[in-house]
mmCIF file of C-alpha atoms in Angstrom:
data_model
loop_
_atom_site.group_PDB
_atom_site.id
_atom_site.type_symbol
_atom_site.label_atom_id
_atom_site.label_comp_id
_atom_site.label_asym_id
_atom_site.label_seq_id
_atom_site.Cartn_x
_atom_site.Cartn_y
_atom_site.Cartn_z
ATOM 1 C CA MET A 1 142.584 35.668 116.189
ATOM 2 C CA MET A 2 145.556 35.374 118.700
ATOM 3 C CA PRO A 3 148.060 35.604 116.172
ATOM 4 C CA THR A 4 146.655 38.806 114.489
ATOM 5 C CA ALA A 5 146.655 40.361 117.851
ATOM 6 C CA ARG A 6 150.342 39.849 118.318
ATOM 7 C CA ASN A 7 150.920 41.237 114.680
ATOM 8 C CA PRO A 8 149.939 45.023 115.747
ATOM 9 C CA ARG A 9 152.582 44.678 118.583
ATOM 10 C CA ALA A 10 155.360 43.514 116.506
ATOM 11 C CA GLY A 11 154.158 46.268 113.930
ATOM 12 C CA ASN A 12 154.310 48.871 116.712
ATOM 13 C CA SER A 13 157.802 47.900 117.706
ATOM 14 C CA LYS A 14 159.370 48.129 114.234
ATOM 15 C CA LEU A 15 157.276 51.109 112.938
ATOM 16 C CA PRO A 16 159.876 53.946 113.848
ATOM 17 C CA ARG A 17 161.728 52.932 110.887
ATOM 18 C CA LEU A 18 159.133 54.194 108.450
ATOM 19 C CA PRO A 19 159.207 57.920 109.278
ATOM 20 C CA GLY A 20 162.664 57.848 107.439
ATOM 21 C CA LYS A 21 160.821 57.024 104.075
ATOM 22 C CA PRO A 22 159.439 60.209 102.443
ATOM 23 C CA VAL A 23 155.719 58.678 102.158
ATOM 24 C CA ALA A 24 154.135 57.339 105.217
ATOM 25 C CA THR A 25 151.158 59.871 106.232
ATOM 26 C CA GLN A 26 148.198 57.607 106.220
ATOM 27 C CA ASN A 27 150.147 55.030 108.272
ATOM 28 C CA THR A 28 151.131 57.548 111.022
ATOM 29 C CA ASN A 29 147.792 58.750 112.586
ATOM 30 C CA PRO A 30 146.373 55.108 112.762
ATOM 31 C CA ASP A 31 149.454 53.819 114.533
ATOM 32 C CA LYS A 32 148.913 56.277 117.149
ATOM 33 C CA ASP A 33 145.485 55.285 117.649
ATOM 34 C CA ASP A 34 146.462 51.812 117.734
ATOM 35 C CA ALA A 35 149.136 52.394 120.132
ATOM 36 C CA SER A 36 146.393 54.165 122.363
ATOM 37 C CA GLN A 37 144.249 51.066 122.164
ATOM 38 C CA THR A 38 146.953 48.706 123.081
ATOM 39 C CA LYS A 39 147.998 50.556 126.225
ATOM 40 C CA ARG A 40 144.008 50.757 127.245
ATOM 41 C CA SER A 41 143.424 47.128 126.863
ATOM 42 C CA PRO A 42 145.528 46.072 129.861
ATOM 43 C CA SER A 43 143.465 48.381 132.132
ATOM 44 C CA SER A 44 140.533 46.490 131.621
ATOM 45 C CA PRO A 45 140.811 42.777 131.747
ATOM 46 C CA GLN A 46 137.201 41.975 131.082
ATOM 47 C CA GLY A 47 137.130 44.273 128.003
ATOM 48 C CA ALA A 48 140.405 43.366 126.636
ATOM 49 C CA PRO A 49 139.667 40.641 124.322
ATOM 50 C CA LYS A 50 136.907 42.644 122.773
ATOM 51 C CA LYS A 51 139.182 45.566 122.136
ATOM 52 C CA ARG A 52 141.996 43.240 120.839
ATOM 53 C CA SER A 53 139.585 41.431 118.613
ATOM 54 C CA ALA A 54 138.195 44.747 117.027
ATOM 55 C CA PHE A 55 141.877 45.929 116.772
ATOM 56 C CA GLY A 56 142.717 42.749 115.079
ATOM 57 C CA ASP A 57 140.049 43.107 112.538
ATOM 58 C CA ILE A 58 141.024 46.539 111.677
ATOM 59 C CA THR A 59 144.760 45.637 111.387
ATOM 60 C CA ASN A 60 143.899 42.632 109.379
ATOM 61 C CA ALA A 61 141.948 44.352 106.930
ATOM 62 C CA HIS A 62 144.292 47.394 106.607
ATOM 63 C CA LYS A 63 147.191 47.585 108.774
ATOM 64 C CA ASN A 64 148.704 44.065 108.656
ATOM 65 C CA PRO A 65 149.062 43.773 104.953
ATOM 66 C CA VAL A 66 151.051 47.174 104.852
ATOM 67 C CA VAL A 67 153.273 46.349 107.749
ATOM 68 C CA GLN A 68 154.127 42.917 106.350
ATOM 69 C CA VAL A 69 155.197 44.800 103.050
ATOM 70 C CA LYS A 70 157.125 47.332 104.539
ATOM 71 C CA LYS A 71 159.237 45.458 107.217
ATOM 72 C CA LYS A 72 161.033 42.108 105.849
ATOM 73 C CA ASP A 73 158.540 41.131 102.877
ATOM 74 C CA GLY A 74 157.417 44.565 101.849
ATOM 75 C CA VAL A 75 160.635 45.508 100.005
ATOM 76 C CA LYS A 76 161.873 42.029 99.126
ATOM 77 C CA PRO A 77 159.065 41.141 96.564
ATOM 78 C CA ALA A 78 159.929 44.276 94.905
ATOM 79 C CA ALA A 79 163.300 43.556 94.698
ATOM 80 C CA LYS A 80 162.487 39.916 93.693
ATOM 81 C CA LYS A 81 160.623 41.225 90.753
ATOM 82 C CA THR A 82 163.043 43.852 89.623
ATOM 83 C CA GLN A 83 165.853 41.374 89.850
ATOM 84 C CA LYS A 84 163.996 38.572 88.201
ATOM 85 C CA ASN A 85 163.267 40.881 85.102
ATOM 86 C CA ASN A 86 166.634 42.526 84.961
ATOM 87 C CA ALA A 87 169.467 40.862 86.655
ATOM 88 C CA HIS A 88 168.545 37.169 87.057
ATOM 89 C CA PRO A 89 165.739 36.413 84.516
ATOM 90 C CA GLY A 90 166.312 32.365 84.705
ATOM 91 C CA VAL A 91 167.237 31.686 88.229
ATOM 92 C CA SER A 92 165.557 28.930 90.229
ATOM 93 C CA LYS A 93 163.919 29.234 93.597
ATOM 94 C CA HIS A 94 167.174 27.896 95.251
ATOM 95 C CA ASN A 95 168.872 30.669 93.720
ATOM 96 C CA GLU A 96 165.981 33.095 94.846
ATOM 97 C CA ILE A 97 166.593 31.925 98.468
ATOM 98 C CA ASN A 98 170.113 32.602 98.304
ATOM 99 C CA LEU A 99 169.342 35.996 96.635
ATOM 100 C CA LYS A 100 167.161 36.742 99.648
ATOM 101 C CA LYS A 101 169.917 36.151 102.158
ATOM 102 C CA SER A 102 172.037 38.588 100.215
ATOM 103 C CA ILE A 103 169.451 41.278 100.034
ATOM 104 C CA LYS A 104 169.053 41.108 103.856
ATOM 105 C CA LYS A 105 172.358 42.747 104.453
ATOM 106 C CA PRO A 106 171.809 46.274 102.881
ATOM 107 C CA PRO A 107 168.276 47.268 104.002
ATOM 108 C CA ALA A 108 168.778 50.915 104.550
ATOM 109 C CA GLU A 109 169.970 51.250 100.924
ATOM 110 C CA GLU A 110 166.939 50.044 99.620
ATOM 111 C CA THR A 111 164.656 52.192 101.402
ATOM 112 C CA THR A 112 166.476 55.137 100.514
ATOM 113 C CA THR A 113 167.482 54.766 97.102
ATOM 114 C CA LYS A 114 164.381 53.144 95.953
ATOM 115 C CA PRO A 115 161.291 55.097 97.255
ATOM 116 C CA GLU A 116 159.530 55.018 94.057
ATOM 117 C CA ASP A 117 158.940 51.301 93.986
ATOM 118 C CA ILE A 118 156.972 51.339 97.233
ATOM 119 C CA GLY A 119 153.405 51.601 95.460
ATOM 120 C CA ASP A 120 151.030 54.048 94.183
ATOM 121 C CA LYS A 121 149.089 54.516 97.304
ATOM 122 C CA GLU A 122 152.006 55.999 99.051
ATOM 123 C CA VAL A 123 152.890 58.233 96.231
ATOM 124 C CA ILE A 124 149.354 59.815 96.514
ATOM 125 C CA GLU A 125 149.910 60.790 100.016
ATOM 126 C CA VAL A 126 152.483 63.022 99.557
ATOM 127 C CA PRO A 127 150.350 65.912 98.421
ATOM 128 C CA VAL A 128 148.232 65.608 101.517
ATOM 129 C CA GLU A 129 151.106 66.962 103.487
ATOM 130 C CA LYS A 130 151.323 70.142 101.477
ATOM 131 C CA PRO A 131 147.985 71.786 102.077
ATOM 132 C CA LEU A 132 148.576 71.220 105.813
ATOM 133 C CA LEU A 133 151.784 72.911 105.826
ATOM 134 C CA VAL A 134 150.446 76.086 104.048
ATOM 135 C CA GLU A 135 147.326 76.247 106.246
ATOM 136 C CA GLU A 136 149.844 76.206 109.343
ATOM 137 C CA LYS A 137 151.855 79.168 107.728
ATOM 138 C CA GLN A 138 149.075 81.265 107.019
ATOM 139 C CA PRO A 139 148.204 82.346 110.292
ATOM 140 C CA GLU A 140 151.497 82.778 111.492
ATOM 141 C CA GLU A 141 152.027 85.332 108.711
ATOM 142 C CA LEU A 142 148.662 87.105 109.114
ATOM 143 C CA ALA A 143 149.103 87.248 112.984
ATOM 144 C CA PRO A 144 151.763 90.072 113.441
ATOM 145 C CA ALA A 145 149.537 92.265 111.374
ATOM 146 C CA ILE A 146 146.661 92.336 113.718
ATOM 147 C CA GLU A 147 147.674 93.023 117.633
ATOM 148 C CA ASP A 148 145.696 91.406 120.362
ATOM 149 C CA VAL A 149 144.936 94.698 122.382
ATOM 150 C CA ASP A 150 143.220 92.536 125.330
ATOM 151 C CA LYS A 151 146.027 90.080 125.835
ATOM 152 C CA ASP A 152 147.834 89.908 129.338
ATOM 153 C CA SER A 153 145.510 92.709 130.882
ATOM 154 C CA ASP A 154 145.959 92.705 134.721
ATOM 155 C CA ASP A 155 143.228 95.198 135.356
ATOM 156 C CA PRO A 156 139.960 93.371 136.372
ATOM 157 C CA SER A 157 137.974 96.179 135.624
ATOM 158 C CA VAL A 158 138.825 96.345 131.777
ATOM 159 C CA SER A 159 137.039 92.870 131.619
ATOM 160 C CA SER A 160 139.435 92.046 128.711
ATOM 161 C CA ILE A 161 138.019 88.501 128.325
ATOM 162 C CA TYR A 162 134.724 90.093 127.439
ATOM 163 C CA ALA A 163 135.769 93.310 125.859
ATOM 164 C CA THR A 164 135.543 92.232 122.076
ATOM 165 C CA GLU A 165 131.969 90.690 122.675
ATOM 166 C CA ILE A 166 130.811 93.791 124.682
ATOM 167 C CA PHE A 167 131.859 96.373 121.953
ATOM 168 C CA ASN A 168 130.239 94.056 119.143
ATOM 169 C CA TYR A 169 127.225 93.913 121.168
ATOM 170 C CA MET A 170 127.093 97.816 121.473
ATOM 171 C CA LYS A 171 127.950 98.396 117.712
ATOM 172 C CA GLN A 172 124.717 95.982 117.069
ATOM 173 C CA ARG A 173 122.712 98.356 119.269
ATOM 174 C CA GLU A 174 123.375 101.295 117.292
ATOM 175 C CA GLU A 175 121.107 100.219 114.756
ATOM 176 C CA LYS A 176 118.299 100.577 117.326
ATOM 177 C CA PHE A 177 119.233 103.872 118.475
ATOM 178 C CA VAL A 178 118.992 105.772 115.230
ATOM 179 C CA ILE A 179 118.079 109.531 115.668
ATOM 180 C CA PRO A 180 116.033 111.216 112.930
ATOM 181 C CA ASN A 181 115.921 114.598 111.954
ATOM 182 C CA TYR A 182 113.238 115.514 114.736
ATOM 183 C CA MET A 183 113.841 119.332 114.290
ATOM 184 C CA GLN A 184 111.199 119.270 111.181
ATOM 185 C CA LYS A 185 108.299 118.590 113.821
ATOM 186 C CA GLN A 186 109.709 120.732 116.515
ATOM 187 C CA GLN A 187 107.943 123.984 116.227
ATOM 188 C CA ASP A 188 109.301 126.049 119.274
ATOM 189 C CA ILE A 189 112.992 124.364 119.309
ATOM 190 C CA SER A 190 115.614 125.266 116.942
ATOM 191 C CA ARG A 191 119.126 124.013 116.270
ATOM 192 C CA GLU A 192 120.672 126.921 118.025
ATOM 193 C CA MET A 193 118.595 126.471 121.288
ATOM 194 C CA ARG A 194 119.672 122.937 121.339
ATOM 195 C CA ALA A 195 123.200 124.025 120.950
ATOM 196 C CA ILE A 196 123.222 126.462 123.802
ATOM 197 C CA LEU A 197 121.397 123.852 125.912
ATOM 198 C CA VAL A 198 124.338 121.228 125.392
ATOM 199 C CA ASP A 199 126.884 124.079 126.045
ATOM 200 C CA TRP A 200 125.184 124.495 129.567
ATOM 201 C CA MET A 201 125.050 120.629 130.136
ATOM 202 C CA VAL A 202 129.082 120.857 129.518
ATOM 203 C CA GLU A 203 129.308 123.323 132.206
ATOM 204 C CA VAL A 204 127.079 121.240 134.547
ATOM 205 C CA GLN A 205 129.429 118.080 133.996
ATOM 206 C CA GLU A 206 132.367 120.244 134.760
ATOM 207 C CA ASN A 207 130.865 121.916 137.858
ATOM 208 C CA PHE A 208 129.593 118.545 139.321
ATOM 209 C CA GLU A 209 132.920 116.834 138.205
ATOM 210 C CA LEU A 210 130.842 114.014 136.569
ATOM 211 C CA ASN A 211 132.148 111.465 134.079
ATOM 212 C CA HIS A 212 132.258 112.251 130.551
ATOM 213 C CA GLU A 213 130.223 109.090 129.854
ATOM 214 C CA THR A 214 127.562 111.012 131.881
ATOM 215 C CA LEU A 215 127.674 113.905 129.626
ATOM 216 C CA TYR A 216 127.702 111.905 126.231
ATOM 217 C CA LEU A 217 124.574 109.824 127.634
ATOM 218 C CA ALA A 218 122.582 112.798 128.773
ATOM 219 C CA VAL A 219 122.734 114.483 125.199
ATOM 220 C CA LYS A 220 121.647 111.281 123.766
ATOM 221 C CA ILE A 221 118.894 111.164 125.967
ATOM 222 C CA VAL A 222 117.714 114.728 125.274
ATOM 223 C CA ASP A 223 117.747 113.956 121.586
ATOM 224 C CA HIS A 224 115.988 110.499 121.841
ATOM 225 C CA TYR A 225 113.183 112.298 123.834
ATOM 226 C CA LEU A 226 112.818 115.189 121.672
ATOM 227 C CA ALA A 227 112.688 112.606 118.503
ATOM 228 C CA VAL A 228 109.466 111.262 120.172
ATOM 229 C CA SER A 229 107.838 113.925 121.945
ATOM 230 C CA VAL A 230 107.231 117.681 120.809
ATOM 231 C CA SER A 231 108.321 120.300 123.486
ATOM 232 C CA MET A 232 108.263 123.951 124.127
ATOM 233 C CA ARG A 233 111.448 126.160 124.755
ATOM 234 C CA GLU A 234 110.301 126.673 128.402
ATOM 235 C CA LYS A 235 110.822 122.902 129.075
ATOM 236 C CA LEU A 236 114.224 122.551 127.168
ATOM 237 C CA GLN A 237 116.399 123.273 130.344
ATOM 238 C CA LEU A 238 114.160 121.143 132.414
ATOM 239 C CA ILE A 239 114.686 118.219 129.871
ATOM 240 C CA GLY A 240 118.445 118.890 129.763
ATOM 241 C CA SER A 241 118.868 118.909 133.751
ATOM 242 C CA THR A 242 116.639 115.662 134.105
ATOM 243 C CA ALA A 243 118.725 113.975 131.522
ATOM 244 C CA ILE A 244 121.731 114.547 133.304
ATOM 245 C CA LEU A 245 120.156 113.363 136.523
ATOM 246 C CA ILE A 246 119.116 110.094 134.661
ATOM 247 C CA SER A 247 122.580 109.487 133.091
ATOM 248 C CA SER A 248 124.338 110.149 136.540
ATOM 249 C CA LYS A 249 122.192 107.520 138.077
ATOM 250 C CA PHE A 250 123.419 104.986 135.179
ATOM 251 C CA GLU A 251 126.842 106.142 135.148
ATOM 252 C CA GLU A 252 128.136 107.644 138.560
ATOM 253 C CA ARG A 253 128.907 105.927 141.661
ATOM 254 C CA CYS A 254 127.681 108.966 143.860
ATOM 255 C CA PRO A 255 124.995 110.817 141.462
ATOM 256 C CA PRO A 256 123.808 114.406 142.411
ATOM 257 C CA CYS A 257 120.614 114.526 144.014
ATOM 258 C CA VAL A 258 117.427 116.407 142.823
ATOM 259 C CA ASP A 259 118.125 119.520 145.011
ATOM 260 C CA ASP A 260 121.629 119.864 143.393
ATOM 261 C CA PHE A 261 119.625 120.213 139.645
ATOM 262 C CA LEU A 262 116.975 122.495 141.504
ATOM 263 C CA TYR A 263 120.130 124.734 142.583
ATOM 264 C CA ILE A 264 121.989 124.611 139.332
ATOM 265 C CA CYS A 265 118.614 125.718 137.210
ATOM 266 C CA ASP A 266 118.323 128.506 139.698
ATOM 267 C CA ASP A 267 115.201 127.218 141.246
ATOM 268 C CA ALA A 268 113.433 127.835 137.834
ATOM 269 C CA TYR A 269 111.527 124.527 138.231
ATOM 270 C CA LYS A 270 110.152 122.727 141.215
ATOM 271 C CA ARG A 271 111.126 119.384 142.813
ATOM 272 C CA ASP A 272 107.722 117.698 141.420
ATOM 273 C CA GLU A 273 108.527 118.981 137.783
ATOM 274 C CA ILE A 274 112.051 117.251 137.763
ATOM 275 C CA ILE A 275 110.468 113.807 139.064
ATOM 276 C CA SER A 276 107.462 113.754 136.702
ATOM 277 C CA MET A 277 109.908 114.754 133.735
ATOM 278 C CA GLU A 278 111.981 111.828 134.885
ATOM 279 C CA MET A 279 109.150 109.425 134.791
ATOM 280 C CA GLU A 280 107.999 110.869 131.152
ATOM 281 C CA ILE A 281 111.572 110.516 129.668
ATOM 282 C CA LEU A 282 112.026 106.786 130.980
ATOM 283 C CA ARG A 283 108.707 105.979 129.663
ATOM 284 C CA LYS A 284 108.894 107.374 126.385
ATOM 285 C CA LEU A 285 112.307 105.632 125.983
ATOM 286 C CA ASP A 286 110.658 102.381 127.306
ATOM 287 C CA PHE A 287 113.334 102.458 130.281
ATOM 288 C CA ASP A 288 116.257 101.471 127.866
ATOM 289 C CA ILE A 289 118.927 104.106 128.371
ATOM 290 C CA ASN A 290 121.892 101.683 127.744
ATOM 291 C CA ILE A 291 122.475 103.994 124.491
ATOM 292 C CA PRO A 292 125.949 103.416 122.772
ATOM 293 C CA ILE A 293 127.945 106.762 123.016
ATOM 294 C CA SER A 294 130.918 107.741 121.015
ATOM 295 C CA TYR A 295 133.131 108.134 124.061
ATOM 296 C CA ARG A 296 133.221 104.585 124.989
ATOM 297 C CA PHE A 297 134.175 103.541 121.375
ATOM 298 C CA LEU A 298 136.872 106.444 121.541
ATOM 299 C CA ARG A 299 138.403 105.009 124.452
ATOM 300 C CA ARG A 300 138.467 101.493 123.009
ATOM 301 C CA PHE A 301 139.814 102.654 119.677
ATOM 302 C CA ALA A 302 142.609 104.763 121.185
ATOM 303 C CA LYS A 303 143.879 101.500 123.105
ATOM 304 C CA CYS A 304 143.842 99.755 119.729
ATOM 305 C CA ALA A 305 146.101 102.454 118.461
ATOM 306 C CA ARG A 306 148.313 102.394 121.483
ATOM 307 C CA ALA A 307 147.745 106.120 121.722
ATOM 308 C CA ASN A 308 148.919 108.211 124.585
ATOM 309 C CA MET A 309 146.800 110.474 126.704
ATOM 310 C CA GLU A 310 147.503 113.757 124.945
ATOM 311 C CA THR A 311 146.410 112.090 121.595
ATOM 312 C CA LEU A 312 143.179 110.533 123.349
ATOM 313 C CA THR A 313 142.465 114.002 124.940
ATOM 314 C CA LEU A 314 142.684 115.720 121.379
ATOM 315 C CA ALA A 315 140.247 113.107 120.052
ATOM 316 C CA ARG A 316 137.884 113.744 122.984
ATOM 317 C CA PHE A 317 138.144 117.292 122.370
ATOM 318 C CA ILE A 318 136.918 116.938 118.720
ATOM 319 C CA CYS A 319 134.270 114.403 119.651
ATOM 320 C CA GLU A 320 133.028 116.723 122.319
ATOM 321 C CA LEU A 321 132.720 119.685 119.691
ATOM 322 C CA THR A 322 130.147 117.474 117.789
ATOM 323 C CA LEU A 323 127.551 117.316 120.959
ATOM 324 C CA GLN A 324 126.611 120.946 120.068
ATOM 325 C CA GLU A 325 126.373 120.440 116.519
ATOM 326 C CA PHE A 326 123.027 118.930 115.349
ATOM 327 C CA ASP A 327 124.409 117.991 112.000
ATOM 328 C CA TYR A 328 126.325 114.708 113.814
ATOM 329 C CA VAL A 329 123.432 113.666 115.676
ATOM 330 C CA GLN A 330 122.518 111.286 113.048
ATOM 331 C CA GLU A 331 126.200 109.858 112.930
ATOM 332 C CA SER A 332 126.881 106.339 114.379
ATOM 333 C CA ALA A 333 128.689 106.514 117.588
ATOM 334 C CA SER A 334 131.172 104.122 116.572
ATOM 335 C CA LYS A 335 132.005 105.738 113.355
ATOM 336 C CA LEU A 336 132.144 109.362 114.870
ATOM 337 C CA ALA A 337 134.706 108.144 117.355
ATOM 338 C CA ALA A 338 136.769 106.468 114.687
ATOM 339 C CA SER A 339 137.038 109.676 112.738
ATOM 340 C CA CYS A 340 137.814 111.625 115.685
ATOM 341 C CA LEU A 341 140.692 109.516 116.634
ATOM 342 C CA LEU A 342 141.898 109.202 112.923
ATOM 343 C CA LEU A 343 141.975 113.327 112.784
ATOM 344 C CA ALA A 344 143.727 113.342 116.214
ATOM 345 C CA LEU A 345 146.543 110.871 114.832
ATOM 346 C CA CYS A 346 146.851 113.026 111.834
ATOM 347 C CA MET A 347 147.350 116.119 113.665
ATOM 348 C CA LYS A 348 149.629 114.537 115.823
ATOM 349 C CA SER A 349 151.658 113.033 112.787
ATOM 350 C CA LEU A 350 151.300 109.571 114.372
ATOM 351 C CA GLY A 351 150.331 107.629 111.317
ATOM 352 C CA GLY A 352 147.073 106.703 109.788
ATOM 353 C CA TRP A 353 144.700 103.815 110.058
ATOM 354 C CA THR A 354 146.274 100.708 111.161
ATOM 355 C CA PRO A 355 145.118 96.848 110.396
ATOM 356 C CA THR A 356 144.421 96.656 114.060
ATOM 357 C CA LEU A 357 142.333 99.740 114.114
ATOM 358 C CA SER A 358 140.332 98.342 110.965
ATOM 359 C CA HIS A 359 139.728 94.851 112.735
ATOM 360 C CA TYR A 360 138.686 96.219 115.995
ATOM 361 C CA SER A 361 136.636 99.462 114.691
ATOM 362 C CA GLY A 362 135.102 97.617 111.524
ATOM 363 C CA TYR A 363 135.887 100.487 109.449
ATOM 364 C CA GLN A 364 138.356 101.030 106.897
ATOM 365 C CA ALA A 365 140.358 104.708 106.329
ATOM 366 C CA ALA A 366 138.322 105.148 103.196
ATOM 367 C CA ASP A 367 135.029 104.977 105.108
ATOM 368 C CA LEU A 368 136.289 107.768 107.448
ATOM 369 C CA ILE A 369 137.647 110.070 105.026
ATOM 370 C CA PRO A 370 134.526 112.315 104.427
ATOM 371 C CA LEU A 371 133.692 112.513 108.271
ATOM 372 C CA VAL A 372 137.055 113.302 109.072
ATOM 373 C CA LYS A 373 137.150 116.189 106.775
ATOM 374 C CA ARG A 374 134.015 117.677 108.325
ATOM 375 C CA LEU A 375 135.311 117.316 111.655
ATOM 376 C CA ASN A 376 138.522 119.244 110.535
ATOM 377 C CA PHE A 377 136.333 122.044 109.255
ATOM 378 C CA LEU A 378 134.486 122.002 112.620
ATOM 379 C CA VAL A 379 137.758 122.243 114.516
ATOM 380 C CA SER A 380 139.015 125.195 112.435
ATOM 381 C CA CYS A 381 135.843 127.214 112.291
ATOM 382 C CA GLN A 382 133.904 128.241 115.463
ATOM 383 C CA LYS A 383 130.405 129.251 114.271
ATOM 384 C CA ASP A 384 128.889 130.816 117.571
ATOM 385 C CA GLU A 385 131.297 132.880 120.033
ATOM 386 C CA LYS A 386 128.383 132.221 122.481
ATOM 387 C CA LEU A 387 129.410 128.449 122.617
ATOM 388 C CA LYS A 388 132.543 128.464 124.501
ATOM 389 C CA ALA A 389 132.427 125.696 127.119
ATOM 390 C CA VAL A 390 133.990 122.943 125.340
ATOM 391 C CA ARG A 391 136.899 125.236 124.137
ATOM 392 C CA ASN A 392 137.459 126.878 127.350
ATOM 393 C CA LYS A 393 137.415 123.600 129.085
ATOM 394 C CA TYR A 394 139.986 122.005 126.887
ATOM 395 C CA THR A 395 142.343 125.106 126.902
ATOM 396 C CA HIS A 396 143.205 123.914 130.735
ATOM 397 C CA LYS A 397 146.487 122.273 131.311
ATOM 398 C CA VAL A 398 144.694 119.339 132.866
ATOM 399 C CA PHE A 399 143.401 118.580 129.249
ATOM 400 C CA PHE A 400 147.106 119.408 127.673
ATOM 401 C CA GLU A 401 145.835 122.708 126.299
ATOM 402 C CA VAL A 402 144.813 120.761 122.951
ATOM 403 C CA ALA A 403 142.165 123.259 122.090
ATOM 404 C CA LYS A 404 145.182 125.712 121.477
ATOM 405 C CA MET A 405 146.506 123.083 118.849
ATOM 406 C CA PRO A 406 146.500 124.573 115.347
ATOM 407 C CA PRO A 407 144.032 122.693 112.923
ATOM 408 C CA LEU A 408 145.283 121.120 109.815
ATOM 409 C CA THR A 409 144.704 122.712 106.505
ATOM 410 C CA MET A 410 142.651 120.640 103.782
ATOM 411 C CA VAL A 411 146.057 120.088 101.810
ATOM 412 C CA SER A 412 147.900 118.915 104.630
ATOM 413 C CA LEU A 413 145.018 116.729 105.968
ATOM 414 C CA GLU A 414 144.716 114.986 102.647
ATOM 415 C CA GLU A 415 148.499 114.495 102.500
ATOM 416 C CA ALA A 416 148.254 112.888 105.898
ATOM 417 C CA LEU A 417 145.511 110.493 104.984
ATOM 418 C CA LYS A 418 147.154 109.428 101.671
ATOM 419 C CA SER A 419 150.229 108.474 103.669
#
């Protein structure tokens, strides 16, 4: 076995000539593996003979015949056969030895001019490289279409490493928090009463300077509680104020205390009533108040669209108008947020739905067009003049006065969606 152990070393020293040939793909990867084995063998003197013997077995079975054919003897037998049949059909063995000496002079010409005489095995190896090249080019062509919005984020609060997983998880939870049409079983509460309650909750959020997430979550808590419990109109404001208390504990760093809600309700309820209502709501909802809200999805999608603060505020204004309307309760939070952003992009003439938005939102532009038209009608027409909290809020300069922006007509909206 010792002669066979030397052959791989000799083969490794002269294998760099083979890449010049057009076909040598099967021999390149094993050479690298063999080279790594020969380097590892001196590091373990006791295990060296075993590794080399196994190495010799492999190369004797597969490698050595190929290396011997390709170095000195590999091309020559092919030249010998061709020259016996063509140039020298009746030469003796002595003349064949002389021919071998003459053939040794131009080895480079034989490798370059006669690649077809190498063998069938190497000809089959050529198509193996083609699909590999195609697979490498496809991701490079598709990568620029979808932008990585979480790349190189220096803000640790953004959690860019887990952002995709977080929003995928929130989108999965939407299926658990589907709100039915609970107004059918509510005998003493109507849609108009609910809209007035939400309008008052917007004012509470503005007066207490709470986060917008607190407002959206509080409205969700009210809807989910009314979906499983029949209530009277006298308790409606108590339900709304308690929902804000629960959501502020979940979202705010410094939530308001119970006395603040007693004051804002004009002492219509007692302290014990708010605490007991808080316990009842949490029990009805199984203490699961991590409900997906459209505001979080809206900020995520606006980041994917690279929208500025004014465009995001316009989309927030449209999305906040839907809180008062019971017709949008059954819409999923992610789809509602995507439709609000698409309408805002059309109103600002900033283009349509990009592949990046389709990738991160999971919605195509065709899926959002019916809801976008409904939202445009909501912005254009104000049904009740009593419900002015949202529009007055977004006419302030802090919110870029987006409520004063003229809405799109249906014709101009369809043209913007087609473009």
